[in-house]
Short mmCIF file of C-alpha atoms and ligand atoms in Angstrom, two decimals:
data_model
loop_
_atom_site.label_atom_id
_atom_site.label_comp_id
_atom_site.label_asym_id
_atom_site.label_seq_id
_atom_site.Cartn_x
_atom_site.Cartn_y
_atom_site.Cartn_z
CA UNK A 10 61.82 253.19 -70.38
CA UNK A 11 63.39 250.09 -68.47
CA UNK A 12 64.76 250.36 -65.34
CA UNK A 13 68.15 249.10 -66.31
CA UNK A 14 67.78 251.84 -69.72
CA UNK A 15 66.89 254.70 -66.69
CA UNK A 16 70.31 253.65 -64.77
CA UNK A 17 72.35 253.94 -67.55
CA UNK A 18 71.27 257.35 -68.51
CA UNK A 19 71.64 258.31 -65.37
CA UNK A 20 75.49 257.01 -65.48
CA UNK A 21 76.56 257.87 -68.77
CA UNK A 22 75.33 261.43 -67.63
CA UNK A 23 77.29 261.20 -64.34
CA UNK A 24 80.46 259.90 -66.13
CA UNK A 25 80.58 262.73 -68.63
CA UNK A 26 80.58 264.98 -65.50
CA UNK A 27 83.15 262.69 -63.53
CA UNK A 28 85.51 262.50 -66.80
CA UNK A 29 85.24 266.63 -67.14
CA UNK A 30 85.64 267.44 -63.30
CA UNK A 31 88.87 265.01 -63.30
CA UNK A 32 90.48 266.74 -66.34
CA UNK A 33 90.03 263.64 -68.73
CA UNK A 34 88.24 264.98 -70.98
CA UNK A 35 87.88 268.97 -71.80
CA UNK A 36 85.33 270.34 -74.68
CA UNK A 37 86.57 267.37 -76.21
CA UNK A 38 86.30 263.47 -75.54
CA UNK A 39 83.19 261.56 -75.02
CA UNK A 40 82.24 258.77 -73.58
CA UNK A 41 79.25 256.04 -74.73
CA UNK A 42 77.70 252.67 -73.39
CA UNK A 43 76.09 249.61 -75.15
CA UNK A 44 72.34 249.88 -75.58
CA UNK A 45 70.65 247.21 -72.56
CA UNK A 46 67.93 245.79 -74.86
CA UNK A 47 69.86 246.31 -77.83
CA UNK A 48 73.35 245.24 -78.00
CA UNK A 49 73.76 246.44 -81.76
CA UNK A 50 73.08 250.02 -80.71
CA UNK A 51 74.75 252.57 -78.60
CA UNK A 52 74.08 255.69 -76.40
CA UNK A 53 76.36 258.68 -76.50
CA UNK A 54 75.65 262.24 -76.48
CA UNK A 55 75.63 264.63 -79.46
CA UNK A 56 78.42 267.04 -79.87
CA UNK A 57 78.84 268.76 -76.91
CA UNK A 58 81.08 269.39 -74.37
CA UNK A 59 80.73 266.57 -71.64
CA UNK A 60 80.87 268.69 -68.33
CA UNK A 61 77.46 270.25 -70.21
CA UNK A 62 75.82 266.94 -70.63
CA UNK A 63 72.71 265.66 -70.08
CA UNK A 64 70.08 263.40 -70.63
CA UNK A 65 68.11 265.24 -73.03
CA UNK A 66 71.70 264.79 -74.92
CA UNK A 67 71.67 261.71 -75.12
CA UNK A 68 71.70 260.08 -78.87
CA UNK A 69 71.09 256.52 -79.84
CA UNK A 70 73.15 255.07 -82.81
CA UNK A 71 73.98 251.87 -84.69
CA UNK A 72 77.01 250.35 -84.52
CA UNK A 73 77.69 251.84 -88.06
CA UNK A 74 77.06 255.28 -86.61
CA UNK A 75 73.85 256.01 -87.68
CA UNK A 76 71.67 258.19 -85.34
CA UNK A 77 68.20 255.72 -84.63
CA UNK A 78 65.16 257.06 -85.89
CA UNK A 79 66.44 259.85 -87.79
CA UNK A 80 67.79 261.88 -84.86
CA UNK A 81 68.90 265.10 -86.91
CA UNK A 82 70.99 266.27 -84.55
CA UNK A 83 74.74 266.99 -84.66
CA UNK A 84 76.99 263.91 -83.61
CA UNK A 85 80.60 263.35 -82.60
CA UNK A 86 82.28 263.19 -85.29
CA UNK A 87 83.83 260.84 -84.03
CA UNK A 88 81.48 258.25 -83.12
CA UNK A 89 82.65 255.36 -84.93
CA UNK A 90 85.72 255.30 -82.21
CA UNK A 91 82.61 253.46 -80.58
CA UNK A 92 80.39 251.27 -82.85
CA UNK A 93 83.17 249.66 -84.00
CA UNK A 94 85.42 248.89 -80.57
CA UNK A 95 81.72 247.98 -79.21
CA UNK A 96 81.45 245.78 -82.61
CA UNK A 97 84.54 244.05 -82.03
CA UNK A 98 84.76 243.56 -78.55
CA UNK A 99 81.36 241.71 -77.18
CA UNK A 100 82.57 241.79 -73.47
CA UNK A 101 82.61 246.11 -73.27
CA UNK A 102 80.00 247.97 -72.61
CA UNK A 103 81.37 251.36 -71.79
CA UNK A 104 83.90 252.91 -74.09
CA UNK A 105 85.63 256.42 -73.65
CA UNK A 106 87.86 258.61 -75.63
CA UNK A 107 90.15 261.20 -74.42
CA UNK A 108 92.86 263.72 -75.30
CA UNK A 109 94.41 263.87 -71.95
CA UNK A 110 97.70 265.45 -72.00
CA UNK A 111 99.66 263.78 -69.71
CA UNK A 112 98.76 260.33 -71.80
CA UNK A 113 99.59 261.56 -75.66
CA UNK A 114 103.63 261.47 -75.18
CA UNK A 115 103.35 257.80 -74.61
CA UNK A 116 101.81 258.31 -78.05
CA UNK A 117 103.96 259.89 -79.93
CA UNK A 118 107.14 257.79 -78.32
CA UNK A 119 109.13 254.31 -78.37
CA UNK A 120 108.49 254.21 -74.60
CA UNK A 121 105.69 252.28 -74.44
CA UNK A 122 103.03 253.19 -71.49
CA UNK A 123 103.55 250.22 -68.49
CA UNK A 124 102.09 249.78 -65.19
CA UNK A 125 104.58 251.89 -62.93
CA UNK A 126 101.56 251.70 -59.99
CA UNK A 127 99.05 249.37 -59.05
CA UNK A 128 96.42 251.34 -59.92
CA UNK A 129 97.24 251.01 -63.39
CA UNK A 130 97.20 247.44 -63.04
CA UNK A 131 95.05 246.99 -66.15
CA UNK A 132 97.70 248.44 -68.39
CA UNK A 133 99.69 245.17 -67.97
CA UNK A 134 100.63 244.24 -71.02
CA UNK A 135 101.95 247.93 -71.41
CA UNK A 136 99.73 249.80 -73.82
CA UNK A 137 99.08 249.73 -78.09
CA UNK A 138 99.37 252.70 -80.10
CA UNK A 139 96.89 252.55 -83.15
CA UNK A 140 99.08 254.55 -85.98
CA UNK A 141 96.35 256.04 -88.28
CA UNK A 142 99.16 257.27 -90.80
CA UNK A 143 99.87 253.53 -91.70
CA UNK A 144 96.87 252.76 -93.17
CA UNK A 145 95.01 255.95 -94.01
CA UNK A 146 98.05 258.65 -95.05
CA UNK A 147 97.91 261.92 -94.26
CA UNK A 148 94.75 262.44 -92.22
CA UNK A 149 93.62 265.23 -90.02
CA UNK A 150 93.97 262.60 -86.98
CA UNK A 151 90.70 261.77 -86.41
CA UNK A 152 88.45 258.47 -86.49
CA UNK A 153 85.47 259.69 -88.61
CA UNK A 154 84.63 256.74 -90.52
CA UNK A 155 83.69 252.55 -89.95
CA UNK A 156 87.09 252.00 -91.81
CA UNK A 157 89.23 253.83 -89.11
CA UNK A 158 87.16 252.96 -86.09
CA UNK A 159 87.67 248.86 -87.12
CA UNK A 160 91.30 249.44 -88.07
CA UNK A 161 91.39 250.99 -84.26
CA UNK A 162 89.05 248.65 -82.64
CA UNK A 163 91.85 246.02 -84.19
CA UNK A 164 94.81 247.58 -82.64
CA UNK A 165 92.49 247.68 -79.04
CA UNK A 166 92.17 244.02 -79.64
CA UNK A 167 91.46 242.04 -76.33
CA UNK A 168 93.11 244.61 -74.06
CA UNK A 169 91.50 247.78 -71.56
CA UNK A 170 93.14 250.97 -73.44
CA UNK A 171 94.41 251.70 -76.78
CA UNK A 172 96.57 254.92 -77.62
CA UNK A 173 96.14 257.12 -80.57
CA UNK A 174 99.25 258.48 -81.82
CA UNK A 175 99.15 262.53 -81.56
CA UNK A 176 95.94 262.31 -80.39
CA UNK A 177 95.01 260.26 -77.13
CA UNK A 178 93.99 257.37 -76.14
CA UNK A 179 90.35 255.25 -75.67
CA UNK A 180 89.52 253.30 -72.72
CA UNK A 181 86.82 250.37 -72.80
CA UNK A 182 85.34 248.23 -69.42
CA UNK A 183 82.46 246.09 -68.94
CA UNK A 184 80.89 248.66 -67.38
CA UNK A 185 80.56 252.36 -67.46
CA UNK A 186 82.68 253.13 -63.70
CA UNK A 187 85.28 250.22 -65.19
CA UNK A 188 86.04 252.28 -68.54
CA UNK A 189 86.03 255.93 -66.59
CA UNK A 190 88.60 254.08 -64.06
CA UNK A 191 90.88 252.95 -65.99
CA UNK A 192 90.21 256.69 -68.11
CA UNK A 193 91.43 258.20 -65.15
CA UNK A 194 94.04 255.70 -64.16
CA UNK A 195 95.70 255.55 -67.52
CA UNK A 196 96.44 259.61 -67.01
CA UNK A 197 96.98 258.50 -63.29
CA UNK A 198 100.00 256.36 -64.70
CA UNK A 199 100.99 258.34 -67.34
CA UNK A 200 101.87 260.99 -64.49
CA UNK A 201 103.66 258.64 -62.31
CA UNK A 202 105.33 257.29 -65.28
CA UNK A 203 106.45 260.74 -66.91
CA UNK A 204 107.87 262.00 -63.21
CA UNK A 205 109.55 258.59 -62.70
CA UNK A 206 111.45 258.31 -65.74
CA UNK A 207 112.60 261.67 -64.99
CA UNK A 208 114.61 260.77 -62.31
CA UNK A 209 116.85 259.20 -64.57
CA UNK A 210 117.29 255.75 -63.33
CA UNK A 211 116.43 252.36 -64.24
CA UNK A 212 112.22 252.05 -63.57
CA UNK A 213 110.74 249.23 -62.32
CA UNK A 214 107.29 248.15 -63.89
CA UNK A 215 105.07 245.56 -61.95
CA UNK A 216 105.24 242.28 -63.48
CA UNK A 217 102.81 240.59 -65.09
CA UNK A 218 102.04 238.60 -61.88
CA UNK A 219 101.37 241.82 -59.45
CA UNK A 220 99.74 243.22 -62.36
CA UNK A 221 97.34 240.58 -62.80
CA UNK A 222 96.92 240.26 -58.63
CA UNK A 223 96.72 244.01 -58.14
CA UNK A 224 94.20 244.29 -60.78
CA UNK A 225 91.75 241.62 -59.08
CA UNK A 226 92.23 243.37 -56.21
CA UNK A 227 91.10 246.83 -57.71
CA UNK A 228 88.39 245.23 -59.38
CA UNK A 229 86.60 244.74 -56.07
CA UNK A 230 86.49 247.79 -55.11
CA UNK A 231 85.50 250.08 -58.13
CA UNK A 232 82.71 251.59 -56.42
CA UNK A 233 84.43 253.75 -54.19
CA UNK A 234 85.74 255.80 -56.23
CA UNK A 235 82.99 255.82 -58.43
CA UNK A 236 80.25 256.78 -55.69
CA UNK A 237 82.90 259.21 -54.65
CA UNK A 238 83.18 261.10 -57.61
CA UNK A 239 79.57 261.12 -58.56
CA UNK A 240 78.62 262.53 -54.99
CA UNK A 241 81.55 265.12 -56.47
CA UNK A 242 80.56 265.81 -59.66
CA UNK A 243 77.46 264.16 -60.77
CA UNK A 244 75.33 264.74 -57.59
CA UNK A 245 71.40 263.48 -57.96
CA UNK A 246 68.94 266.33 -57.84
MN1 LIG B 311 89.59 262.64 -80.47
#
């Protein structure tokens, strides 16, 4: 194996662990990166839950969602969530999908999710809900086929996170620690954003320009909290 395919094992492994110990994801929700030497293919585990992951787990797909080399074992279901934002969007290499609860009401509401603290900086241009009912009817919610992961890869267009209405939400980054932090910065906001338009008054977003300054700013310093929660939850043997 390359050195670069070792390293991102290793990460996808530690960010299933970091996404479970913060509460993103439960027994649900996965998380997958691009292939290094093959940018039509993808890793991401098979079904399991992600605190219980590793790299043994690890399954290699097409973009389409077919396991490589006849890998028999039992995938997400829904794995096209990623082939087809990874399809789409040629800049993302990391893509993750959660059901966190404090991000579904923005969801299922007209008040659209909006950067209420610089840490969700990213969310600047406040956040898309994909509607699955629109174009599919009556479904049982989920993304389980190319059709539904392009329609929701279109939604996602150029931004960071797309919702999925009474469902959750996907986060995508150039980088695995990108998409877990804004993962855990989208429920970060969500919080602050719930609790603050409780109070009852008039809210106060940032603006497009302290978004966009904030968010360099952040950028920069992405491995802090990423070393810090591996050494939490993902600690090397
Ligand atoms: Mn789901």
């Amino acid at each position: 194996m390359s050195t670069s395919l070792t390293t991102l094992l290793d990460d996808l492994v530690a960010a299933n662990r970091i996404l479970a110990g913060l509460g993103i994801v439960d027994g649900f929700g996965h998380i997958s990166v691009r292939h290094p030497d093959r940018p039509d293919r993808f890793l991401l585990s098979r079904s399991l839950a992600p605190e219980l992951v590793t790299r043994d787990d690890i399954m290699e797909f097409e973009l389409d969602g077919t396991p490589v080399a006849g890998d028999s074992r039992k995938p997400y279901l829904e794995r096209f969530i990623h082939g087809e934002i990874l399809r789409k969007r040629p800049d993302v290499n990391a893509v993750v999908h959660s059901h966190a609860p404090s991000v579904v009401p923005f969801s299922s509401s007209s008040s659209r999710l909006r950067p209420i603290c610089h840490m969700g900086s990213f969310l600047r241009n406040g956040v898309s809900v994909f509607e699955i009912r629109e174009r599919f009817g009556a479904t049982d919610m989920l993304i389980r086929n190319v059709e539904q992961g392009a329609a929701l890869a279109d939604v996602l267009a150029g931004d960071t996170v797309v919702l999925m209405r009474g469902h959750g939400f996907c986060s995508v980054g150039q980088t695995i620690p990108v998409a877990v932090f804004r993962a855990v910065y989208t429920q970060n906001n969500a919080e602050l954003q719930s609790r603050t338009m409780a109070l009852g008054g008039e809210v106060t977003y940032l603006d497009d320009d302290e978004a966009a300054l904030s968010e360099a700013t952040n950028r920069a310093v992405i491995d802090r909290p990423w070393g810090l929660w591996k050494s939490r939850f993902a600690p090397a043997d």
